[in-house]
Amino acid sequence: EPEVTQTPSHQVTQMGQEVILRCVPISNHLYFYWYRQILGQKVEFLVSFYNNEISEKSEIFDDQFSVERPDGSNFTLKIRSTKLEDSAMYFCASSEVQGEGEQYFGPGTRLTVT
Amino acid sequence: SQKIEQNSEALNIQEGKTATLTCNYTNYSPAYLQWYRQDPGRGPVFLLLIRENKKEKRKERLKVTFDTTLKQSLFHITASQPADSATYLCALPKNSGGYQKVTFGTGTKLQVIP
């Protein structure tokens, strides 16, 4: 069964450093998403991406964040200058259709900022 | 502001019984509602979607109801098994347009006791 994959599974970085989280969505999906989940809290929407551009973003997704689809398979989330409060689990998701389309989530990348 | 409320207390039930989880929302008029399952350290897994014009939907041992007057959805697992132990999240789309943004509730942790 096709699945969304994410690398790395765990990333430790120092405050102020740049990190890139990588995702490979399901191959025939057209809509891509990033979510984050701070430990013990709810899953929060960050950004959705379609046709090589951001289609929607939340207030969390400020200038420190960017997304890119550098090739036909990868989808990345970059945090330019990490802060302690960026420590969270980051989930990538993809869907075949928008709106009611079922979103398939990856296993997540645990980001720890020290 | 839009709010999704799920019982934050864990629900413990005996194996074989029916588990019922509640999702209440305010300041929303969603076109649909989704339920996801999340295991510790993993990404959410889609379970069911119910549209606003449907009162009930079933899938195997799962049943979801959607009452747009009460602004409430109930999620039932019949003949529950220890393997059903997980956190269950309800999710709704952004209120007006913006179908790509899905907002999750905090989730209810279900523990099925053998």
mmCIF file with all atom_site columns, C-alpha atoms in Angstrom:
data_model
loop_
_atom_site.group_PDB
_atom_site.id
_atom_site.type_symbol
_atom_site.label_atom_id
_atom_site.label_alt_id
_atom_site.label_comp_id
_atom_site.label_asym_id
_atom_site.label_entity_id
_atom_site.label_seq_id
_atom_site.pdbx_PDB_ins_code
_atom_site.Cartn_x
_atom_site.Cartn_y
_atom_site.Cartn_z
_atom_site.occupancy
_atom_site.B_iso_or_equiv
_atom_site.pdbx_formal_charge
_atom_site.auth_seq_id
_atom_site.auth_comp_id
_atom_site.auth_asym_id
_atom_site.auth_atom_id
_atom_site.pdbx_PDB_model_num
ATOM 1   C CA . GLU A 1 1   ? 0.000   0.000  0.000  1.00 0.00 ? 1   GLU A CA 1
ATOM 2   C CA . PRO A 1 2   ? 1.448   3.415  -0.919 1.00 0.00 ? 2   PRO A CA 1
ATOM 3   C CA . GLU A 1 3   ? 2.465   5.600  1.981  1.00 0.00 ? 3   GLU A CA 1
ATOM 4   C CA . VAL A 1 4   ? 3.903   8.982  2.795  1.00 0.00 ? 4   VAL A CA 1
ATOM 5   C CA . THR A 1 5   ? 7.484   8.847  4.024  1.00 0.00 ? 5   THR A CA 1
ATOM 6   C CA . GLN A 1 6   ? 9.411   11.426 6.014  1.00 0.00 ? 6   GLN A CA 1
ATOM 7   C CA . THR A 1 7   ? 13.079  11.907 6.840  1.00 0.00 ? 7   THR A CA 1
ATOM 8   C CA . PRO A 1 8   ? 14.706  12.171 9.229  1.00 0.00 ? 8   PRO A CA 1
ATOM 9   C CA . SER A 1 9   ? 12.625  10.548 11.937 1.00 0.00 ? 9   SER A CA 1
ATOM 10  C CA . HIS A 1 10  ? 14.354  12.676 14.565 1.00 0.00 ? 10  HIS A CA 1
ATOM 11  C CA . GLN A 1 11  ? 16.301  15.908 14.123 1.00 0.00 ? 11  GLN A CA 1
ATOM 12  C CA . VAL A 1 12  ? 18.163  17.694 16.883 1.00 0.00 ? 12  VAL A CA 1
ATOM 13  C CA . THR A 1 13  ? 19.357  21.205 16.139 1.00 0.00 ? 13  THR A CA 1
ATOM 14  C CA . GLN A 1 14  ? 20.617  24.246 17.964 1.00 0.00 ? 14  GLN A CA 1
ATOM 15  C CA . MET A 1 15  ? 18.561  27.389 18.266 1.00 0.00 ? 15  MET A CA 1
ATOM 16  C CA . GLY A 1 16  ? 19.139  29.707 15.319 1.00 0.00 ? 16  GLY A CA 1
ATOM 17  C CA . GLN A 1 17  ? 20.090  26.928 12.910 1.00 0.00 ? 17  GLN A CA 1
ATOM 18  C CA . GLU A 1 18  ? 18.250  26.139 9.709  1.00 0.00 ? 18  GLU A CA 1
ATOM 19  C CA . VAL A 1 19  ? 16.542  22.783 9.302  1.00 0.00 ? 19  VAL A CA 1
ATOM 20  C CA . ILE A 1 20  ? 14.966  21.083 6.319  1.00 0.00 ? 20  ILE A CA 1
ATOM 21  C CA . LEU A 1 21  ? 12.405  18.388 6.862  1.00 0.00 ? 21  LEU A CA 1
ATOM 22  C CA . ARG A 1 22  ? 11.758  16.103 3.942  1.00 0.00 ? 22  ARG A CA 1
ATOM 23  C CA . CYS A 1 23  ? 8.705   14.256 2.759  1.00 0.00 ? 23  CYS A CA 1
ATOM 24  C CA . VAL A 1 24  ? 7.875   11.992 -0.148 1.00 0.00 ? 24  VAL A CA 1
ATOM 25  C CA . PRO A 1 25  ? 4.101   12.157 -0.720 1.00 0.00 ? 25  PRO A CA 1
ATOM 26  C CA . ILE A 1 26  ? 2.116   9.399  -2.392 1.00 0.00 ? 26  ILE A CA 1
ATOM 27  C CA . SER A 1 27  ? 3.005   9.498  -6.069 1.00 0.00 ? 27  SER A CA 1
ATOM 28  C CA . ASN A 1 28  ? -0.361  10.288 -7.682 1.00 0.00 ? 28  ASN A CA 1
ATOM 29  C CA . HIS A 1 29  ? -1.385  12.834 -5.047 1.00 0.00 ? 29  HIS A CA 1
ATOM 30  C CA . LEU A 1 30  ? -1.598  16.491 -5.997 1.00 0.00 ? 30  LEU A CA 1
ATOM 31  C CA . TYR A 1 31  ? -2.162  18.233 -2.662 1.00 0.00 ? 31  TYR A CA 1
ATOM 32  C CA . PHE A 1 32  ? 0.460   18.403 0.036  1.00 0.00 ? 32  PHE A CA 1
ATOM 33  C CA . TYR A 1 33  ? 0.361   19.612 3.612  1.00 0.00 ? 33  TYR A CA 1
ATOM 34  C CA . TRP A 1 34  ? 2.505   20.200 6.671  1.00 0.00 ? 34  TRP A CA 1
ATOM 35  C CA . TYR A 1 35  ? 1.168   19.978 10.203 1.00 0.00 ? 35  TYR A CA 1
ATOM 36  C CA . ARG A 1 36  ? 2.879   20.162 13.550 1.00 0.00 ? 36  ARG A CA 1
ATOM 37  C CA . GLN A 1 37  ? 2.058   18.723 16.938 1.00 0.00 ? 37  GLN A CA 1
ATOM 38  C CA . ILE A 1 38  ? 3.704   20.049 20.058 1.00 0.00 ? 38  ILE A CA 1
ATOM 39  C CA . LEU A 1 39  ? 4.000   17.331 22.678 1.00 0.00 ? 39  LEU A CA 1
ATOM 40  C CA . GLY A 1 40  ? 0.658   16.771 24.385 1.00 0.00 ? 40  GLY A CA 1
ATOM 41  C CA . GLN A 1 41  ? -1.156  19.246 22.172 1.00 0.00 ? 41  GLN A CA 1
ATOM 42  C CA . LYS A 1 42  ? -3.348  19.010 19.110 1.00 0.00 ? 42  LYS A CA 1
ATOM 43  C CA . VAL A 1 43  ? -2.316  18.600 15.495 1.00 0.00 ? 43  VAL A CA 1
ATOM 44  C CA . GLU A 1 44  ? -2.043  22.086 13.950 1.00 0.00 ? 44  GLU A CA 1
ATOM 45  C CA . PHE A 1 45  ? -2.247  22.983 10.279 1.00 0.00 ? 45  PHE A CA 1
ATOM 46  C CA . LEU A 1 46  ? 0.751   24.848 8.898  1.00 0.00 ? 46  LEU A CA 1
ATOM 47  C CA . VAL A 1 47  ? 0.433   25.019 5.125  1.00 0.00 ? 47  VAL A CA 1
ATOM 48  C CA . SER A 1 48  ? -1.099  23.424 2.053  1.00 0.00 ? 48  SER A CA 1
ATOM 49  C CA . PHE A 1 49  ? 0.567   23.287 -1.356 1.00 0.00 ? 49  PHE A CA 1
ATOM 50  C CA . TYR A 1 50  ? -0.827  22.659 -4.810 1.00 0.00 ? 50  TYR A CA 1
ATOM 51  C CA . ASN A 1 51  ? 0.447   23.195 -8.317 1.00 0.00 ? 51  ASN A CA 1
ATOM 52  C CA . ASN A 1 52  ? 3.815   24.383 -7.035 1.00 0.00 ? 52  ASN A CA 1
ATOM 53  C CA . GLU A 1 53  ? 2.494   27.111 -4.835 1.00 0.00 ? 53  GLU A CA 1
ATOM 54  C CA . ILE A 1 54  ? 1.127   27.640 -1.367 1.00 0.00 ? 54  ILE A CA 1
ATOM 55  C CA . SER A 1 55  ? -2.660  27.494 -1.440 1.00 0.00 ? 55  SER A CA 1
ATOM 56  C CA . GLU A 1 56  ? -3.267  28.178 2.221  1.00 0.00 ? 56  GLU A CA 1
ATOM 57  C CA . LYS A 1 57  ? -1.245  28.827 5.347  1.00 0.00 ? 57  LYS A CA 1
ATOM 58  C CA . SER A 1 58  ? -1.903  29.362 9.013  1.00 0.00 ? 58  SER A CA 1
ATOM 59  C CA . GLU A 1 59  ? -0.765  32.167 11.261 1.00 0.00 ? 59  GLU A CA 1
ATOM 60  C CA . ILE A 1 60  ? 1.946   29.833 12.572 1.00 0.00 ? 60  ILE A CA 1
ATOM 61  C CA . PHE A 1 61  ? 3.536   29.696 9.117  1.00 0.00 ? 61  PHE A CA 1
ATOM 62  C CA . ASP A 1 62  ? 5.459   32.975 9.261  1.00 0.00 ? 62  ASP A CA 1
ATOM 63  C CA . ASP A 1 63  ? 8.482   34.203 7.307  1.00 0.00 ? 63  ASP A CA 1
ATOM 64  C CA . GLN A 1 64  ? 10.719  31.692 9.097  1.00 0.00 ? 64  GLN A CA 1
ATOM 65  C CA . PHE A 1 65  ? 8.982   28.852 7.293  1.00 0.00 ? 65  PHE A CA 1
ATOM 66  C CA . SER A 1 66  ? 9.054   27.934 3.632  1.00 0.00 ? 66  SER A CA 1
ATOM 67  C CA . VAL A 1 67  ? 8.010   24.951 1.558  1.00 0.00 ? 67  VAL A CA 1
ATOM 68  C CA . GLU A 1 68  ? 9.282   23.637 -1.706 1.00 0.00 ? 68  GLU A CA 1
ATOM 69  C CA . ARG A 1 69  ? 8.766   20.816 -4.129 1.00 0.00 ? 69  ARG A CA 1
ATOM 70  C CA . PRO A 1 70  ? 12.280  20.673 -5.577 1.00 0.00 ? 70  PRO A CA 1
ATOM 71  C CA . ASP A 1 71  ? 11.581  17.722 -7.863 1.00 0.00 ? 71  ASP A CA 1
ATOM 72  C CA . GLY A 1 72  ? 8.766   15.403 -8.810 1.00 0.00 ? 72  GLY A CA 1
ATOM 73  C CA . SER A 1 73  ? 8.815   13.452 -5.587 1.00 0.00 ? 73  SER A CA 1
ATOM 74  C CA . ASN A 1 74  ? 10.078  15.449 -2.606 1.00 0.00 ? 74  ASN A CA 1
ATOM 75  C CA . PHE A 1 75  ? 8.221   18.054 -0.581 1.00 0.00 ? 75  PHE A CA 1
ATOM 76  C CA . THR A 1 76  ? 10.247  19.973 1.990  1.00 0.00 ? 76  THR A CA 1
ATOM 77  C CA . LEU A 1 77  ? 9.627   22.254 4.943  1.00 0.00 ? 77  LEU A CA 1
ATOM 78  C CA . LYS A 1 78  ? 12.420  24.650 5.833  1.00 0.00 ? 78  LYS A CA 1
ATOM 79  C CA . ILE A 1 79  ? 12.699  26.536 9.092  1.00 0.00 ? 79  ILE A CA 1
ATOM 80  C CA . ARG A 1 80  ? 15.276  29.277 8.630  1.00 0.00 ? 80  ARG A CA 1
ATOM 81  C CA . SER A 1 81  ? 16.257  30.109 12.172 1.00 0.00 ? 81  SER A CA 1
ATOM 82  C CA . THR A 1 82  ? 14.864  27.637 14.657 1.00 0.00 ? 82  THR A CA 1
ATOM 83  C CA . LYS A 1 83  ? 13.524  28.664 18.049 1.00 0.00 ? 83  LYS A CA 1
ATOM 84  C CA . LEU A 1 84  ? 12.998  26.542 21.135 1.00 0.00 ? 84  LEU A CA 1
ATOM 85  C CA . GLU A 1 85  ? 9.243   26.699 20.571 1.00 0.00 ? 85  GLU A CA 1
ATOM 86  C CA . ASP A 1 86  ? 9.642   25.052 17.163 1.00 0.00 ? 86  ASP A CA 1
ATOM 87  C CA . SER A 1 87  ? 10.291  21.769 18.961 1.00 0.00 ? 87  SER A CA 1
ATOM 88  C CA . ALA A 1 88  ? 7.451   19.508 17.886 1.00 0.00 ? 88  ALA A CA 1
ATOM 89  C CA . MET A 1 89  ? 6.480   16.576 15.736 1.00 0.00 ? 89  MET A CA 1
ATOM 90  C CA . TYR A 1 90  ? 6.095   17.666 12.117 1.00 0.00 ? 90  TYR A CA 1
ATOM 91  C CA . PHE A 1 91  ? 3.769   15.672 9.903  1.00 0.00 ? 91  PHE A CA 1
ATOM 92  C CA . CYS A 1 92  ? 3.591   15.763 6.156  1.00 0.00 ? 92  CYS A CA 1
ATOM 93  C CA . ALA A 1 93  ? 0.351   14.699 4.466  1.00 0.00 ? 93  ALA A CA 1
ATOM 94  C CA . SER A 1 94  ? -0.912  14.345 0.935  1.00 0.00 ? 94  SER A CA 1
ATOM 95  C CA . SER A 1 95  ? -4.268  13.874 -0.740 1.00 0.00 ? 95  SER A CA 1
ATOM 96  C CA . GLU A 1 96  ? -5.460  12.962 -4.192 1.00 0.00 ? 96  GLU A CA 1
ATOM 97  C CA . VAL A 1 97  ? -8.189  15.580 -4.225 1.00 0.00 ? 97  VAL A CA 1
ATOM 98  C CA . GLN A 1 98  ? -8.777  18.725 -2.258 1.00 0.00 ? 98  GLN A CA 1
ATOM 99  C CA . GLY A 1 99  ? -11.551 19.466 0.163  1.00 0.00 ? 99  GLY A CA 1
ATOM 100 C CA . GLU A 1 100 ? -13.123 16.227 1.239  1.00 0.00 ? 100 GLU A CA 1
ATOM 101 C CA . GLY A 1 101 ? -10.129 14.231 0.118  1.00 0.00 ? 101 GLY A CA 1
ATOM 102 C CA . GLU A 1 102 ? -8.754  11.858 2.691  1.00 0.00 ? 102 GLU A CA 1
ATOM 103 C CA . GLN A 1 103 ? -5.364  13.049 3.860  1.00 0.00 ? 103 GLN A CA 1
ATOM 104 C CA . TYR A 1 104 ? -2.637  10.462 4.250  1.00 0.00 ? 104 TYR A CA 1
ATOM 105 C CA . PHE A 1 105 ? -0.126  11.341 6.932  1.00 0.00 ? 105 PHE A CA 1
ATOM 106 C CA . GLY A 1 106 ? 3.516   10.390 7.166  1.00 0.00 ? 106 GLY A CA 1
ATOM 107 C CA . PRO A 1 107 ? 5.119   9.018  10.340 1.00 0.00 ? 107 PRO A CA 1
ATOM 108 C CA . GLY A 1 108 ? 6.440   12.436 11.314 1.00 0.00 ? 108 GLY A CA 1
ATOM 109 C CA . THR A 1 109 ? 9.783   14.041 12.101 1.00 0.00 ? 109 THR A CA 1
ATOM 110 C CA . ARG A 1 110 ? 10.462  14.836 15.727 1.00 0.00 ? 110 ARG A CA 1
ATOM 111 C CA . LEU A 1 111 ? 12.312  18.170 15.822 1.00 0.00 ? 111 LEU A CA 1
ATOM 112 C CA . THR A 1 112 ? 14.150  19.043 19.003 1.00 0.00 ? 112 THR A CA 1
ATOM 113 C CA . VAL A 1 113 ? 15.627  22.534 19.258 1.00 0.00 ? 113 VAL A CA 1
ATOM 114 C CA . THR A 1 114 ? 18.188  22.985 22.029 1.00 0.00 ? 114 THR A CA 1
ATOM 115 C CA . SER B 2 1   ? -13.879 32.092 17.035 1.00 0.00 ? 1   SER B CA 1
ATOM 116 C CA . GLN B 2 2   ? -14.206 28.583 15.693 1.00 0.00 ? 2   GLN B CA 1
ATOM 117 C CA . LYS B 2 3   ? -13.750 25.890 18.282 1.00 0.00 ? 3   LYS B CA 1
ATOM 118 C CA . ILE B 2 4   ? -13.706 22.097 18.276 1.00 0.00 ? 4   ILE B CA 1
ATOM 119 C CA . GLU B 2 5   ? -14.134 20.340 21.598 1.00 0.00 ? 5   GLU B CA 1
ATOM 120 C CA . GLN B 2 6   ? -13.451 16.747 22.405 1.00 0.00 ? 6   GLN B CA 1
ATOM 121 C CA . ASN B 2 7   ? -13.465 15.224 25.841 1.00 0.00 ? 7   ASN B CA 1
ATOM 122 C CA . SER B 2 8   ? -9.893  15.612 26.990 1.00 0.00 ? 8   SER B CA 1
ATOM 123 C CA . GLU B 2 9   ? -10.285 12.957 29.659 1.00 0.00 ? 9   GLU B CA 1
ATOM 124 C CA . ALA B 2 10  ? -9.383  9.440  28.664 1.00 0.00 ? 10  ALA B CA 1
ATOM 125 C CA . LEU B 2 11  ? -12.207 7.010  28.084 1.00 0.00 ? 11  LEU B CA 1
ATOM 126 C CA . ASN B 2 12  ? -11.721 3.547  29.580 1.00 0.00 ? 12  ASN B CA 1
ATOM 127 C CA . ILE B 2 13  ? -14.074 0.790  28.538 1.00 0.00 ? 13  ILE B CA 1
ATOM 128 C CA . GLN B 2 14  ? -14.245 -2.955 28.806 1.00 0.00 ? 14  GLN B CA 1
ATOM 129 C CA . GLU B 2 15  ? -13.469 -5.086 25.775 1.00 0.00 ? 15  GLU B CA 1
ATOM 130 C CA . GLY B 2 16  ? -16.610 -5.969 23.853 1.00 0.00 ? 16  GLY B CA 1
ATOM 131 C CA . LYS B 2 17  ? -18.504 -2.843 24.863 1.00 0.00 ? 17  LYS B CA 1
ATOM 132 C CA . THR B 2 18  ? -19.376 0.091  22.628 1.00 0.00 ? 18  THR B CA 1
ATOM 133 C CA . ALA B 2 19  ? -17.177 3.158  22.920 1.00 0.00 ? 19  ALA B CA 1
ATOM 134 C CA . THR B 2 20  ? -18.792 6.515  22.204 1.00 0.00 ? 20  THR B CA 1
ATOM 135 C CA . LEU B 2 21  ? -16.688 9.621  21.649 1.00 0.00 ? 21  LEU B CA 1
ATOM 136 C CA . THR B 2 22  ? -18.034 13.131 21.258 1.00 0.00 ? 22  THR B CA 1
ATOM 137 C CA . CYS B 2 23  ? -16.992 16.056 19.090 1.00 0.00 ? 23  CYS B CA 1
ATOM 138 C CA . ASN B 2 24  ? -18.690 19.414 19.582 1.00 0.00 ? 24  ASN B CA 1
ATOM 139 C CA . TYR B 2 25  ? -18.001 22.478 17.515 1.00 0.00 ? 25  TYR B CA 1
ATOM 140 C CA . THR B 2 26  ? -18.962 26.135 17.659 1.00 0.00 ? 26  THR B CA 1
ATOM 141 C CA . ASN B 2 27  ? -18.986 28.948 15.125 1.00 0.00 ? 27  ASN B CA 1
ATOM 142 C CA . TYR B 2 28  ? -18.726 26.473 12.294 1.00 0.00 ? 28  TYR B CA 1
ATOM 143 C CA . SER B 2 29  ? -20.976 25.406 9.481  1.00 0.00 ? 29  SER B CA 1
ATOM 144 C CA . PRO B 2 30  ? -18.829 22.622 8.075  1.00 0.00 ? 30  PRO B CA 1
ATOM 145 C CA . ALA B 2 31  ? -19.685 20.862 4.867  1.00 0.00 ? 31  ALA B CA 1
ATOM 146 C CA . TYR B 2 32  ? -18.242 17.667 6.314  1.00 0.00 ? 32  TYR B CA 1
ATOM 147 C CA . LEU B 2 33  ? -16.509 16.237 9.343  1.00 0.00 ? 33  LEU B CA 1
ATOM 148 C CA . GLN B 2 34  ? -13.750 13.663 9.543  1.00 0.00 ? 34  GLN B CA 1
ATOM 149 C CA . TRP B 2 35  ? -12.552 11.251 12.204 1.00 0.00 ? 35  TRP B CA 1
ATOM 150 C CA . TYR B 2 36  ? -8.946  10.137 12.489 1.00 0.00 ? 36  TYR B CA 1
ATOM 151 C CA . ARG B 2 37  ? -7.078  7.729  14.725 1.00 0.00 ? 37  ARG B CA 1
ATOM 152 C CA . GLN B 2 38  ? -3.663  8.577  16.137 1.00 0.00 ? 38  GLN B CA 1
ATOM 153 C CA . ASP B 2 39  ? -1.326  6.157  17.877 1.00 0.00 ? 39  ASP B CA 1
ATOM 154 C CA . PRO B 2 40  ? 1.500   7.466  20.102 1.00 0.00 ? 40  PRO B CA 1
ATOM 155 C CA . GLY B 2 41  ? 4.349   8.940  18.064 1.00 0.00 ? 41  GLY B CA 1
ATOM 156 C CA . ARG B 2 42  ? 2.546   8.337  14.768 1.00 0.00 ? 42  ARG B CA 1
ATOM 157 C CA . GLY B 2 43  ? 0.657   10.439 12.262 1.00 0.00 ? 43  GLY B CA 1
ATOM 158 C CA . PRO B 2 44  ? -3.153  10.517 12.178 1.00 0.00 ? 44  PRO B CA 1
ATOM 159 C CA . VAL B 2 45  ? -4.884  7.848  10.112 1.00 0.00 ? 45  VAL B CA 1
ATOM 160 C CA . PHE B 2 46  ? -8.131  8.695  8.354  1.00 0.00 ? 46  PHE B CA 1
ATOM 161 C CA . LEU B 2 47  ? -11.145 6.645  9.408  1.00 0.00 ? 47  LEU B CA 1
ATOM 162 C CA . LEU B 2 48  ? -14.400 8.192  8.203  1.00 0.00 ? 48  LEU B CA 1
ATOM 163 C CA . LEU B 2 49  ? -15.851 11.286 6.565  1.00 0.00 ? 49  LEU B CA 1
ATOM 164 C CA . ILE B 2 50  ? -19.473 12.305 6.941  1.00 0.00 ? 50  ILE B CA 1
ATOM 165 C CA . ARG B 2 51  ? -21.112 15.063 4.925  1.00 0.00 ? 51  ARG B CA 1
ATOM 166 C CA . GLU B 2 52  ? -23.493 17.638 6.379  1.00 0.00 ? 52  GLU B CA 1
ATOM 167 C CA . ASN B 2 53  ? -26.487 16.183 4.572  1.00 0.00 ? 53  ASN B CA 1
ATOM 168 C CA . LYS B 2 54  ? -25.985 12.772 6.174  1.00 0.00 ? 54  LYS B CA 1
ATOM 169 C CA . LYS B 2 55  ? -27.016 11.945 9.693  1.00 0.00 ? 55  LYS B CA 1
ATOM 170 C CA . GLU B 2 56  ? -25.134 8.682  10.019 1.00 0.00 ? 56  GLU B CA 1
ATOM 171 C CA . LYS B 2 57  ? -22.374 6.702  8.363  1.00 0.00 ? 57  LYS B CA 1
ATOM 172 C CA . ARG B 2 58  ? -21.052 3.217  9.096  1.00 0.00 ? 58  ARG B CA 1
ATOM 173 C CA . LYS B 2 59  ? -17.878 1.353  8.292  1.00 0.00 ? 59  LYS B CA 1
ATOM 174 C CA . GLU B 2 60  ? -17.425 -2.095 9.747  1.00 0.00 ? 60  GLU B CA 1
ATOM 175 C CA . ARG B 2 61  ? -17.497 -1.627 13.555 1.00 0.00 ? 61  ARG B CA 1
ATOM 176 C CA . LEU B 2 62  ? -17.441 2.152  13.288 1.00 0.00 ? 62  LEU B CA 1
ATOM 177 C CA . LYS B 2 63  ? -20.430 4.468  13.215 1.00 0.00 ? 63  LYS B CA 1
ATOM 178 C CA . VAL B 2 64  ? -20.442 8.242  13.004 1.00 0.00 ? 64  VAL B CA 1
ATOM 179 C CA . THR B 2 65  ? -23.390 10.558 13.474 1.00 0.00 ? 65  THR B CA 1
ATOM 180 C CA . PHE B 2 66  ? -23.497 14.221 12.516 1.00 0.00 ? 66  PHE B CA 1
ATOM 181 C CA . ASP B 2 67  ? -26.088 16.563 14.018 1.00 0.00 ? 67  ASP B CA 1
ATOM 182 C CA . THR B 2 68  ? -25.700 19.998 12.445 1.00 0.00 ? 68  THR B CA 1
ATOM 183 C CA . THR B 2 69  ? -28.399 21.438 14.715 1.00 0.00 ? 69  THR B CA 1
ATOM 184 C CA . LEU B 2 70  ? -26.630 20.361 17.895 1.00 0.00 ? 70  LEU B CA 1
ATOM 185 C CA . LYS B 2 71  ? -23.254 20.987 16.206 1.00 0.00 ? 71  LYS B CA 1
ATOM 186 C CA . GLN B 2 72  ? -22.100 17.614 17.361 1.00 0.00 ? 72  GLN B CA 1
ATOM 187 C CA . SER B 2 73  ? -20.688 14.380 16.002 1.00 0.00 ? 73  SER B CA 1
ATOM 188 C CA . LEU B 2 74  ? -20.634 11.081 17.849 1.00 0.00 ? 74  LEU B CA 1
ATOM 189 C CA . PHE B 2 75  ? -18.148 8.355  17.002 1.00 0.00 ? 75  PHE B CA 1
ATOM 190 C CA . HIS B 2 76  ? -19.005 4.814  18.038 1.00 0.00 ? 76  HIS B CA 1
ATOM 191 C CA . ILE B 2 77  ? -16.843 1.705  18.057 1.00 0.00 ? 77  ILE B CA 1
ATOM 192 C CA . THR B 2 78  ? -18.903 -1.412 18.637 1.00 0.00 ? 78  THR B CA 1
ATOM 193 C CA . ALA B 2 79  ? -17.495 -4.667 20.045 1.00 0.00 ? 79  ALA B CA 1
ATOM 194 C CA . SER B 2 80  ? -14.371 -2.772 21.059 1.00 0.00 ? 80  SER B CA 1
ATOM 195 C CA . GLN B 2 81  ? -11.011 -4.527 21.176 1.00 0.00 ? 81  GLN B CA 1
ATOM 196 C CA . PRO B 2 82  ? -7.732  -3.677 22.929 1.00 0.00 ? 82  PRO B CA 1
ATOM 197 C CA . ALA B 2 83  ? -6.305  -2.896 19.471 1.00 0.00 ? 83  ALA B CA 1
ATOM 198 C CA . ASP B 2 84  ? -8.790  -0.010 19.259 1.00 0.00 ? 84  ASP B CA 1
ATOM 199 C CA . SER B 2 85  ? -6.884  1.762  22.045 1.00 0.00 ? 85  SER B CA 1
ATOM 200 C CA . ALA B 2 86  ? -5.650  5.047  20.574 1.00 0.00 ? 86  ALA B CA 1
ATOM 201 C CA . THR B 2 87  ? -6.446  8.745  20.461 1.00 0.00 ? 87  THR B CA 1
ATOM 202 C CA . TYR B 2 88  ? -9.350  9.656  18.193 1.00 0.00 ? 88  TYR B CA 1
ATOM 203 C CA . LEU B 2 89  ? -9.427  13.062 16.541 1.00 0.00 ? 89  LEU B CA 1
ATOM 204 C CA . CYS B 2 90  ? -12.266 14.845 14.847 1.00 0.00 ? 90  CYS B CA 1
ATOM 205 C CA . ALA B 2 91  ? -11.413 17.325 12.113 1.00 0.00 ? 91  ALA B CA 1
ATOM 206 C CA . LEU B 2 92  ? -13.359 19.980 10.294 1.00 0.00 ? 92  LEU B CA 1
ATOM 207 C CA . PRO B 2 93  ? -12.578 22.120 7.273  1.00 0.00 ? 93  PRO B CA 1
ATOM 208 C CA . LYS B 2 94  ? -12.107 25.850 7.504  1.00 0.00 ? 94  LYS B CA 1
ATOM 209 C CA . ASN B 2 95  ? -15.493 27.500 7.732  1.00 0.00 ? 95  ASN B CA 1
ATOM 210 C CA . SER B 2 96  ? -15.768 29.440 4.510  1.00 0.00 ? 96  SER B CA 1
ATOM 211 C CA . GLY B 2 97  ? -14.042 28.145 1.432  1.00 0.00 ? 97  GLY B CA 1
ATOM 212 C CA . GLY B 2 98  ? -10.506 27.124 2.193  1.00 0.00 ? 98  GLY B CA 1
ATOM 213 C CA . TYR B 2 99  ? -11.307 23.453 2.083  1.00 0.00 ? 99  TYR B CA 1
ATOM 214 C CA . GLN B 2 100 ? -7.686  22.570 2.211  1.00 0.00 ? 100 GLN B CA 1
ATOM 215 C CA . LYS B 2 101 ? -7.274  23.712 5.800  1.00 0.00 ? 101 LYS B CA 1
ATOM 216 C CA . VAL B 2 102 ? -8.470  21.078 8.209  1.00 0.00 ? 102 VAL B CA 1
ATOM 217 C CA . THR B 2 103 ? -8.619  21.890 11.893 1.00 0.00 ? 103 THR B CA 1
ATOM 218 C CA . PHE B 2 104 ? -8.231  19.077 14.397 1.00 0.00 ? 104 PHE B CA 1
ATOM 219 C CA . GLY B 2 105 ? -9.720  18.729 17.829 1.00 0.00 ? 105 GLY B CA 1
ATOM 220 C CA . THR B 2 106 ? -7.482  17.845 20.760 1.00 0.00 ? 106 THR B CA 1
ATOM 221 C CA . GLY B 2 107 ? -8.575  14.228 20.600 1.00 0.00 ? 107 GLY B CA 1
ATOM 222 C CA . THR B 2 108 ? -9.942  11.740 23.095 1.00 0.00 ? 108 THR B CA 1
ATOM 223 C CA . LYS B 2 109 ? -7.769  8.894  24.290 1.00 0.00 ? 109 LYS B CA 1
ATOM 224 C CA . LEU B 2 110 ? -9.566  5.566  24.303 1.00 0.00 ? 110 LEU B CA 1
ATOM 225 C CA . GLN B 2 111 ? -8.315  2.666  26.384 1.00 0.00 ? 111 GLN B CA 1
ATOM 226 C CA . VAL B 2 112 ? -9.997  -0.701 25.855 1.00 0.00 ? 112 VAL B CA 1
ATOM 227 C CA . ILE B 2 113 ? -9.388  -2.970 28.811 1.00 0.00 ? 113 ILE B CA 1
ATOM 228 C CA . PRO B 2 114 ? -9.189  -6.730 28.158 1.00 0.00 ? 114 PRO B CA 1
#
